[in-house]
Coordinates of C-alpha atoms in Angstrom, one line a residue:
Chain A
M564 CA 138.2 -122.2 95.7
I565 CA 136.8 -119.7 98.5
V566 CA 139.2 -118.0 100.8
K567 CA 137.9 -115.8 103.5
I568 CA 140.3 -113.6 106.2
L569 CA 138.4 -113.3 109.0
G570 CA 139.6 -110.5 111.3
P571 CA 137.8 -106.9 112.3
G572 CA 141.1 -105.1 110.1
C573 CA 143.9 -104.6 112.5
T574 CA 147.9 -105.1 111.4
N575 CA 147.6 -108.8 111.8
C576 CA 144.6 -109.4 109.4
H577 CA 146.3 -107.2 107.0
T578 CA 149.3 -109.4 106.9
L579 CA 147.6 -112.6 106.7
E580 CA 145.5 -111.6 103.8
R581 CA 149.0 -110.4 101.8
L582 CA 151.2 -113.8 102.7
T583 CA 147.7 -115.7 101.7
R584 CA 147.5 -113.9 98.3
D585 CA 151.4 -114.5 97.7
A586 CA 151.3 -118.0 98.4
L587 CA 148.1 -118.7 96.3
T588 CA 150.0 -117.2 93.1
E589 CA 153.5 -118.9 94.0
L590 CA 151.2 -121.9 93.9
N591 CA 149.4 -121.1 91.0
L592 CA 146.1 -121.2 92.8
T593 CA 143.3 -119.7 91.5
A594 CA 141.3 -118.5 94.2
E595 CA 138.5 -115.8 95.5
V596 CA 139.9 -114.1 98.3
T597 CA 137.8 -111.7 100.6
S598 CA 138.0 -110.5 103.9
V599 CA 135.2 -110.4 106.3
T600 CA 135.3 -108.2 109.3
D601 CA 131.9 -108.2 110.4
Y602 CA 131.8 -109.5 114.3
P603 CA 129.0 -111.8 114.1
T604 CA 130.1 -113.5 111.1
I605 CA 133.6 -114.1 112.7
V606 CA 132.0 -115.5 115.6
G607 CA 129.7 -116.9 113.6
Y608 CA 132.6 -119.3 111.9
G609 CA 133.3 -120.5 115.6
V610 CA 136.6 -118.2 115.5
M611 CA 137.2 -116.4 118.9
S612 CA 140.8 -115.3 118.1
T613 CA 141.7 -113.8 114.9
P614 CA 143.3 -113.7 112.1
A615 CA 141.7 -116.5 110.9
L616 CA 141.5 -118.3 107.7
V617 CA 138.8 -119.9 106.0
V618 CA 138.6 -121.9 102.9
N619 CA 135.7 -123.6 101.4
D620 CA 134.2 -122.8 104.6
H621 CA 136.2 -124.5 106.7
V622 CA 138.4 -122.8 109.5
V623 CA 141.7 -124.1 108.8
L624 CA 143.9 -121.5 111.3
A625 CA 142.9 -119.2 113.5
G626 CA 144.8 -117.0 116.1
H627 CA 148.2 -116.4 114.8
I628 CA 150.0 -115.7 111.5
P629 CA 151.6 -118.7 110.0
T630 CA 154.9 -119.4 108.5
T631 CA 155.2 -119.1 105.0
D632 CA 155.8 -122.9 105.1
Q633 CA 152.8 -123.8 107.3
L634 CA 150.4 -121.2 105.0
R635 CA 151.7 -123.3 101.7
D636 CA 150.9 -126.5 103.3
L637 CA 147.4 -125.6 104.0
L638 CA 146.3 -123.9 101.1
I639 CA 147.7 -127.3 99.4
N640 CA 145.4 -129.5 101.5
A641 CA 142.9 -127.3 101.3
A642 CA 143.0 -127.3 97.3
V643 CA 143.0 -130.8 96.8
Chain B
M407 CA 171.8 -120.5 122.5
A408 CA 170.8 -120.2 126.2
C409 CA 174.4 -120.4 127.2
V410 CA 175.3 -117.7 124.5
W411 CA 172.6 -115.5 126.1
L412 CA 174.1 -116.0 129.8
A413 CA 177.5 -115.7 128.6
A414 CA 176.6 -112.6 126.8
Y415 CA 174.4 -111.3 130.1
Q416 CA 177.7 -111.9 132.3
L417 CA 179.6 -110.1 130.5
N418 CA 177.7 -107.0 129.5
Q419 CA 179.4 -105.1 132.3
P420 CA 182.9 -106.4 132.6
W421 CA 183.0 -105.5 128.7
W422 CA 182.0 -102.0 129.0
D423 CA 184.0 -101.2 131.6
L424 CA 187.1 -102.1 129.6
V425 CA 185.5 -99.8 126.7
V426 CA 184.7 -97.0 128.5
Y427 CA 187.0 -97.1 131.1
E428 CA 190.3 -98.3 129.5
W429 CA 189.7 -97.8 125.9
L430 CA 187.7 -94.3 125.7
D431 CA 189.5 -93.6 128.8
L432 CA 186.2 -91.7 130.7
D433 CA 186.7 -91.4 134.2
A434 CA 184.2 -93.8 136.2
G435 CA 183.5 -91.1 138.6
S436 CA 182.9 -88.6 136.2
R437 CA 178.8 -87.4 135.2
L438 CA 179.9 -88.3 131.7
G439 CA 181.7 -91.3 132.2
S440 CA 179.0 -93.0 134.4
G441 CA 176.3 -91.6 132.1
V442 CA 177.8 -93.2 128.9
H443 CA 178.9 -96.4 130.6
F444 CA 175.0 -96.3 132.2
F445 CA 173.8 -95.9 128.8
L446 CA 175.9 -98.6 127.0
Y447 CA 175.9 -101.1 129.6
D448 CA 171.9 -100.8 130.1
S449 CA 170.9 -100.6 126.5
V450 CA 172.4 -104.2 126.0
K451 CA 171.1 -105.3 129.5
I452 CA 167.6 -104.6 128.4
L453 CA 167.9 -105.8 124.7
L454 CA 169.6 -109.0 126.2
L455 CA 166.3 -109.3 128.8
L456 CA 163.9 -108.5 125.8
T457 CA 165.2 -111.2 123.7
G458 CA 165.1 -113.6 126.3
I459 CA 161.9 -113.4 127.9
I460 CA 159.8 -112.5 125.1
F461 CA 161.3 -116.2 123.3
V462 CA 160.7 -117.8 126.7
I463 CA 157.2 -116.3 127.1
T464 CA 156.2 -116.9 123.6
I465 CA 156.9 -120.4 123.5
G466 CA 155.0 -120.9 126.8
R467 CA 152.3 -119.2 125.2
S468 CA 151.8 -120.9 122.4
Y469 CA 150.4 -123.8 124.4
L470 CA 147.5 -121.8 125.6
S471 CA 144.9 -120.2 123.2
L472 CA 141.2 -118.3 123.9
E473 CA 139.7 -121.3 123.0
R474 CA 141.6 -123.3 125.8
T475 CA 141.2 -120.2 128.3
R476 CA 137.4 -119.9 127.3
A477 CA 137.0 -124.1 128.2
L478 CA 139.1 -123.2 131.7
L479 CA 137.0 -120.5 132.6
G480 CA 133.3 -121.9 131.4
G481 CA 130.9 -122.8 134.1
R482 CA 132.7 -121.2 136.9
R483 CA 131.4 -119.2 139.6
E484 CA 132.4 -115.5 140.4
G485 CA 135.1 -114.6 142.7
V486 CA 137.8 -116.8 142.5
A487 CA 136.9 -117.1 138.7
N488 CA 137.8 -113.4 138.6
L489 CA 141.5 -114.1 139.8
A490 CA 141.8 -117.3 137.4
A491 CA 140.7 -115.1 134.5
A492 CA 143.2 -112.0 135.3
G493 CA 146.0 -114.5 135.2
L494 CA 144.7 -116.2 132.0
G495 CA 144.1 -112.6 130.5
V496 CA 148.0 -111.9 131.3
A497 CA 149.1 -115.6 129.8
T498 CA 146.8 -115.7 126.9
P499 CA 148.2 -114.4 123.7
F500 CA 146.0 -112.5 121.5
C501 CA 145.7 -109.3 119.5
S502 CA 143.7 -106.7 120.5
C503 CA 141.6 -107.2 117.4
S504 CA 140.2 -110.5 119.1
A505 CA 138.8 -108.9 122.1
V506 CA 135.6 -108.6 120.8
P507 CA 135.3 -112.2 119.3
A508 CA 136.8 -113.4 122.3
F509 CA 134.3 -111.6 124.2
I510 CA 131.3 -113.3 122.4
G511 CA 133.0 -116.2 122.5
F512 CA 133.2 -116.4 126.0
V513 CA 129.9 -115.1 126.9
A514 CA 128.5 -117.6 124.6
A515 CA 130.4 -120.5 126.4
G516 CA 128.7 -119.5 129.6
V517 CA 131.6 -117.5 131.3
P518 CA 129.8 -114.9 133.5
L519 CA 130.5 -111.4 132.2
G520 CA 132.4 -110.2 135.3
V521 CA 135.2 -113.0 134.7
T522 CA 135.3 -112.2 131.2
L523 CA 135.8 -108.3 131.7
S524 CA 138.5 -109.3 134.5
F525 CA 140.2 -111.4 131.6
L526 CA 139.9 -108.7 129.2
I527 CA 141.2 -106.1 131.8
A528 CA 144.5 -108.1 132.8
S529 CA 145.5 -108.5 129.0
P530 CA 146.4 -105.0 128.0
L531 CA 147.3 -103.9 131.7
I532 CA 149.9 -106.6 132.5
N533 CA 152.4 -106.1 129.5
E534 CA 155.4 -108.6 129.2
V535 CA 157.4 -106.1 127.6
A536 CA 156.8 -103.5 130.7
V537 CA 157.9 -106.2 132.9
V538 CA 161.0 -106.6 131.8
L539 CA 161.6 -102.8 130.9
L540 CA 160.4 -102.2 135.0
Y541 CA 162.7 -105.1 136.1
G542 CA 165.6 -103.7 133.8
M543 CA 164.9 -100.2 135.1
F544 CA 164.1 -100.5 138.6
G545 CA 164.8 -103.9 139.6
A546 CA 162.6 -107.1 140.8
R547 CA 160.7 -105.5 143.7
I548 CA 158.9 -103.2 141.2
A549 CA 158.2 -105.3 138.7
V550 CA 156.7 -107.8 140.5
L551 CA 154.2 -105.1 142.4
Y552 CA 153.1 -104.3 138.8
V553 CA 152.3 -107.8 138.1
I554 CA 150.6 -108.3 141.4
S555 CA 148.4 -104.8 141.8
G556 CA 147.9 -105.2 137.8
L557 CA 146.1 -108.6 138.7
L558 CA 144.4 -107.4 141.7
I559 CA 143.1 -104.3 139.8
A560 CA 141.6 -106.9 136.9
T561 CA 140.2 -109.2 139.6
I562 CA 138.4 -106.6 141.7
S563 CA 137.2 -104.4 139.0
G564 CA 135.8 -107.7 137.1
Y565 CA 134.2 -108.9 140.1
I566 CA 132.6 -105.0 140.9
L567 CA 131.4 -104.8 137.2
G568 CA 129.9 -108.4 137.9
R569 CA 128.1 -107.3 140.6
I570 CA 125.6 -104.4 139.0
S571 CA 124.0 -106.8 136.7
P572 CA 126.0 -106.0 133.4
A573 CA 123.9 -108.1 131.2
R574 CA 121.1 -105.5 130.6
W575 CA 124.0 -103.1 128.8
V576 CA 125.6 -105.9 126.6
E577 CA 124.6 -105.3 122.9
D578 CA 122.0 -107.8 121.7
F579 CA 123.6 -109.6 119.1
V580 CA 126.0 -110.9 121.7
Y581 CA 123.7 -113.0 122.9
Q582 CA 121.9 -113.8 119.5
T583 CA 125.2 -114.9 118.2
T584 CA 125.9 -118.7 118.5
L585 CA 129.1 -120.4 117.9
R586 CA 128.9 -122.7 115.2
G587 CA 131.0 -125.7 113.9
T588 CA 133.6 -126.8 115.8
P589 CA 136.7 -124.0 116.9
V590 CA 140.1 -124.8 115.7
V591 CA 142.4 -124.5 118.6
P592 CA 145.3 -122.9 117.1
G593 CA 148.6 -124.7 118.7
Q594 CA 147.2 -127.5 118.4
Q595 CA 148.4 -128.5 115.0
L596 CA 152.0 -127.0 116.0
T597 CA 155.7 -128.8 116.3
W598 CA 158.4 -127.8 118.3
P599 CA 160.5 -125.9 115.5
D600 CA 157.3 -124.1 114.6
R601 CA 157.0 -123.0 118.2
V602 CA 160.9 -121.8 118.0
T603 CA 160.3 -120.2 115.0
M604 CA 157.1 -118.3 116.5
G605 CA 159.5 -117.5 119.6
R606 CA 162.0 -116.1 117.3
E607 CA 159.5 -114.0 115.0
E608 CA 158.1 -112.3 118.4
V609 CA 161.3 -111.1 119.5
V610 CA 162.0 -109.6 116.0
T611 CA 158.5 -108.1 116.0
I612 CA 158.9 -106.6 119.6
L613 CA 162.2 -105.4 119.3
R614 CA 161.4 -103.5 115.8
K615 CA 158.5 -102.0 117.2
V616 CA 160.2 -101.0 120.6
W617 CA 163.8 -99.9 120.1
P618 CA 163.3 -96.4 119.8
Y619 CA 161.5 -96.2 122.9
L620 CA 164.1 -98.0 124.4
L621 CA 167.0 -96.0 123.4
A622 CA 165.1 -92.7 124.2
G623 CA 163.9 -94.1 127.8
I624 CA 167.7 -95.1 128.6
G625 CA 169.3 -92.1 126.9
L626 CA 167.1 -90.0 129.0
G627 CA 167.9 -92.4 132.1
A628 CA 171.7 -91.7 131.5
V629 CA 171.3 -87.9 131.5
I630 CA 169.3 -88.0 134.9
H631 CA 171.8 -90.3 136.4
G632 CA 174.5 -87.7 136.5
W633 CA 172.5 -84.3 136.3
A634 CA 168.5 -84.7 137.6
P635 CA 167.5 -81.9 140.0
A636 CA 165.2 -83.9 141.8
D637 CA 163.3 -81.3 143.9
F638 CA 160.2 -80.4 141.8
F639 CA 158.4 -83.9 141.2
T640 CA 159.1 -84.5 144.9
R641 CA 157.3 -81.4 145.6
A642 CA 154.7 -81.8 143.2
A643 CA 154.0 -85.2 143.1
G644 CA 156.0 -87.3 146.0
P645 CA 154.9 -89.4 148.7
E646 CA 153.8 -86.4 150.8
N647 CA 151.0 -85.3 148.1
P648 CA 147.5 -86.5 148.8
F649 CA 146.3 -86.0 145.5
G650 CA 149.4 -87.6 143.5
P651 CA 147.9 -90.8 142.5
L652 CA 144.5 -89.3 141.6
V653 CA 146.1 -86.4 139.7
A654 CA 148.4 -89.3 137.3
V655 CA 145.3 -91.3 136.7
A656 CA 143.5 -88.0 135.6
I657 CA 146.4 -87.3 133.3
G658 CA 147.0 -90.7 132.3
A659 CA 144.0 -92.1 131.1
P660 CA 143.2 -90.0 128.0
L661 CA 146.9 -90.4 127.2
Y662 CA 147.3 -93.2 124.8
S663 CA 150.8 -95.3 124.2
N664 CA 152.0 -98.8 124.9
A665 CA 154.0 -99.5 127.9
A666 CA 157.8 -99.3 125.8
G667 CA 156.5 -95.7 124.9
I668 CA 155.8 -94.9 128.1
L669 CA 158.3 -96.3 130.3
P670 CA 160.8 -93.6 129.3
L671 CA 158.8 -90.9 130.6
V672 CA 158.1 -93.1 133.8
E673 CA 161.7 -93.7 134.2
V674 CA 162.2 -89.9 134.3
L675 CA 159.3 -89.2 136.9
Y676 CA 160.4 -91.5 139.4
A677 CA 164.1 -90.4 139.1
K678 CA 163.2 -86.8 139.9
G679 CA 161.2 -88.2 143.2
M680 CA 157.5 -88.8 142.2
A681 CA 156.3 -91.3 144.5
I682 CA 156.2 -95.3 143.5
G683 CA 152.7 -95.7 143.7
T684 CA 152.1 -92.5 141.9
V685 CA 154.0 -93.7 139.2
L686 CA 152.8 -97.3 138.5
A687 CA 149.1 -95.5 138.7
F688 CA 150.0 -93.3 135.7
M689 CA 151.8 -96.0 133.8
M690 CA 148.9 -98.4 134.5
S691 CA 146.1 -95.9 133.5
V692 CA 147.8 -95.0 130.0
V693 CA 147.9 -99.0 129.1
A694 CA 144.6 -100.1 130.8
L695 CA 142.6 -97.1 129.3
S696 CA 143.4 -96.4 126.0
L697 CA 140.5 -95.1 123.5
P698 CA 141.1 -97.6 120.5
E699 CA 140.4 -100.0 123.3
L700 CA 137.2 -98.8 124.5
I701 CA 136.1 -97.8 121.0
L702 CA 136.2 -101.8 120.3
L703 CA 134.6 -102.7 123.5
R704 CA 131.7 -99.9 122.4
R705 CA 131.1 -102.4 120.0
V706 CA 129.6 -105.1 122.4
L707 CA 128.9 -102.9 125.8
K708 CA 126.4 -100.2 125.5
P709 CA 127.5 -96.9 126.8
P710 CA 126.1 -97.4 130.8
L711 CA 128.3 -100.0 130.9
L712 CA 131.4 -98.9 129.1
A713 CA 131.1 -95.9 131.5
A714 CA 131.1 -98.4 134.7
F715 CA 134.0 -99.9 132.9
V716 CA 136.0 -97.0 132.9
G717 CA 135.1 -95.7 136.2
V718 CA 135.6 -98.8 138.1
V719 CA 138.9 -99.7 136.4
A720 CA 140.3 -95.8 136.9
T721 CA 139.1 -96.1 140.3
S722 CA 141.2 -99.3 141.1
I723 CA 144.2 -98.0 139.6
V724 CA 143.9 -94.7 141.6
V725 CA 143.5 -96.9 144.9
T726 CA 146.3 -99.3 144.1
G727 CA 148.5 -96.4 143.7
Y728 CA 147.5 -94.6 147.3
L729 CA 148.2 -98.2 148.6
F730 CA 151.5 -98.4 147.1
N731 CA 152.4 -95.0 148.4
A732 CA 151.2 -96.1 151.9
I733 CA 153.2 -99.5 152.5
L734 CA 156.1 -98.1 150.5

């Protein structure tokens, strides 16, 4: 699974990255997590509001920091 | 929950009357008594207002997103669209890091540059925490003035910037970037409990961020309540000084603070006799023209347009300051 965190590097983006890593560990999922900070690539995903979460090249979340439950659901759904 | 909030708001004053004047036996007419009462009463009042209003606003905002805003503004002609953009800039939630992706997304969707700029100016300029604090500290009239003048400044500045053919001063990659895929509309998948949770979390986040400023501000207010020698600022920046708003913006623009941080200072300046238009101009120049925001915008705007942006916004703020000094 390839997970990307989109966002230029503000607090919200870092929070999302931390929460995602925690959730992945908790769910026992192995994933390659990278953060994408350059604007053309971010916008190239069709994302206008950061932070955004991309799993296997699909945008699954944009514009807000999810609750822990929501994040877990998103990752489980994306993993199957 | 709403009932508990209302009850607490209603009981705030009688409760502190009882505690300060009866239990602590302080004199309501004395400086100490009225100062302590003001501090306790005002702190609780503003905390309650912030909690209630941010909660409601966050839930309301969860129905709006940059994607929806863009759809609303796409293809509109300038003029009325600038006003709509300013209004949506206030209502749409987004972290300042999204300013650049939003800019690119708006331009790609055919939103005129001036309209996009109205949106980006309004968003930091009119801040919900500032509205609540202004209402709590100065009353409804000034809070409403702040919102209306903020909307006017964003509308007019964006309109003027749209008139100078700004497209030549936008970085080329903005036009080369294409949006691909279907943008996820955040909020679409949210349930009602999700929205309530978001509201609660937002209240906690904001209160955690602003409480020290808040208490400092109310503390200063309490001191001024009893002891202010109100003549220095009346002379230096009162309604009679023709340069008031100009100087206020020149000092305010390079400063950087959020609205909650600047309000304690604003309350002191006002209490000491600074004219209201001058005070509002100072506060707006601090929040609207911040260096971090300009650095972000530099990624998409070339220096001439960035300079025009600063110039037009600063001028609008100065003019608004004069206008309010004149009519109030």
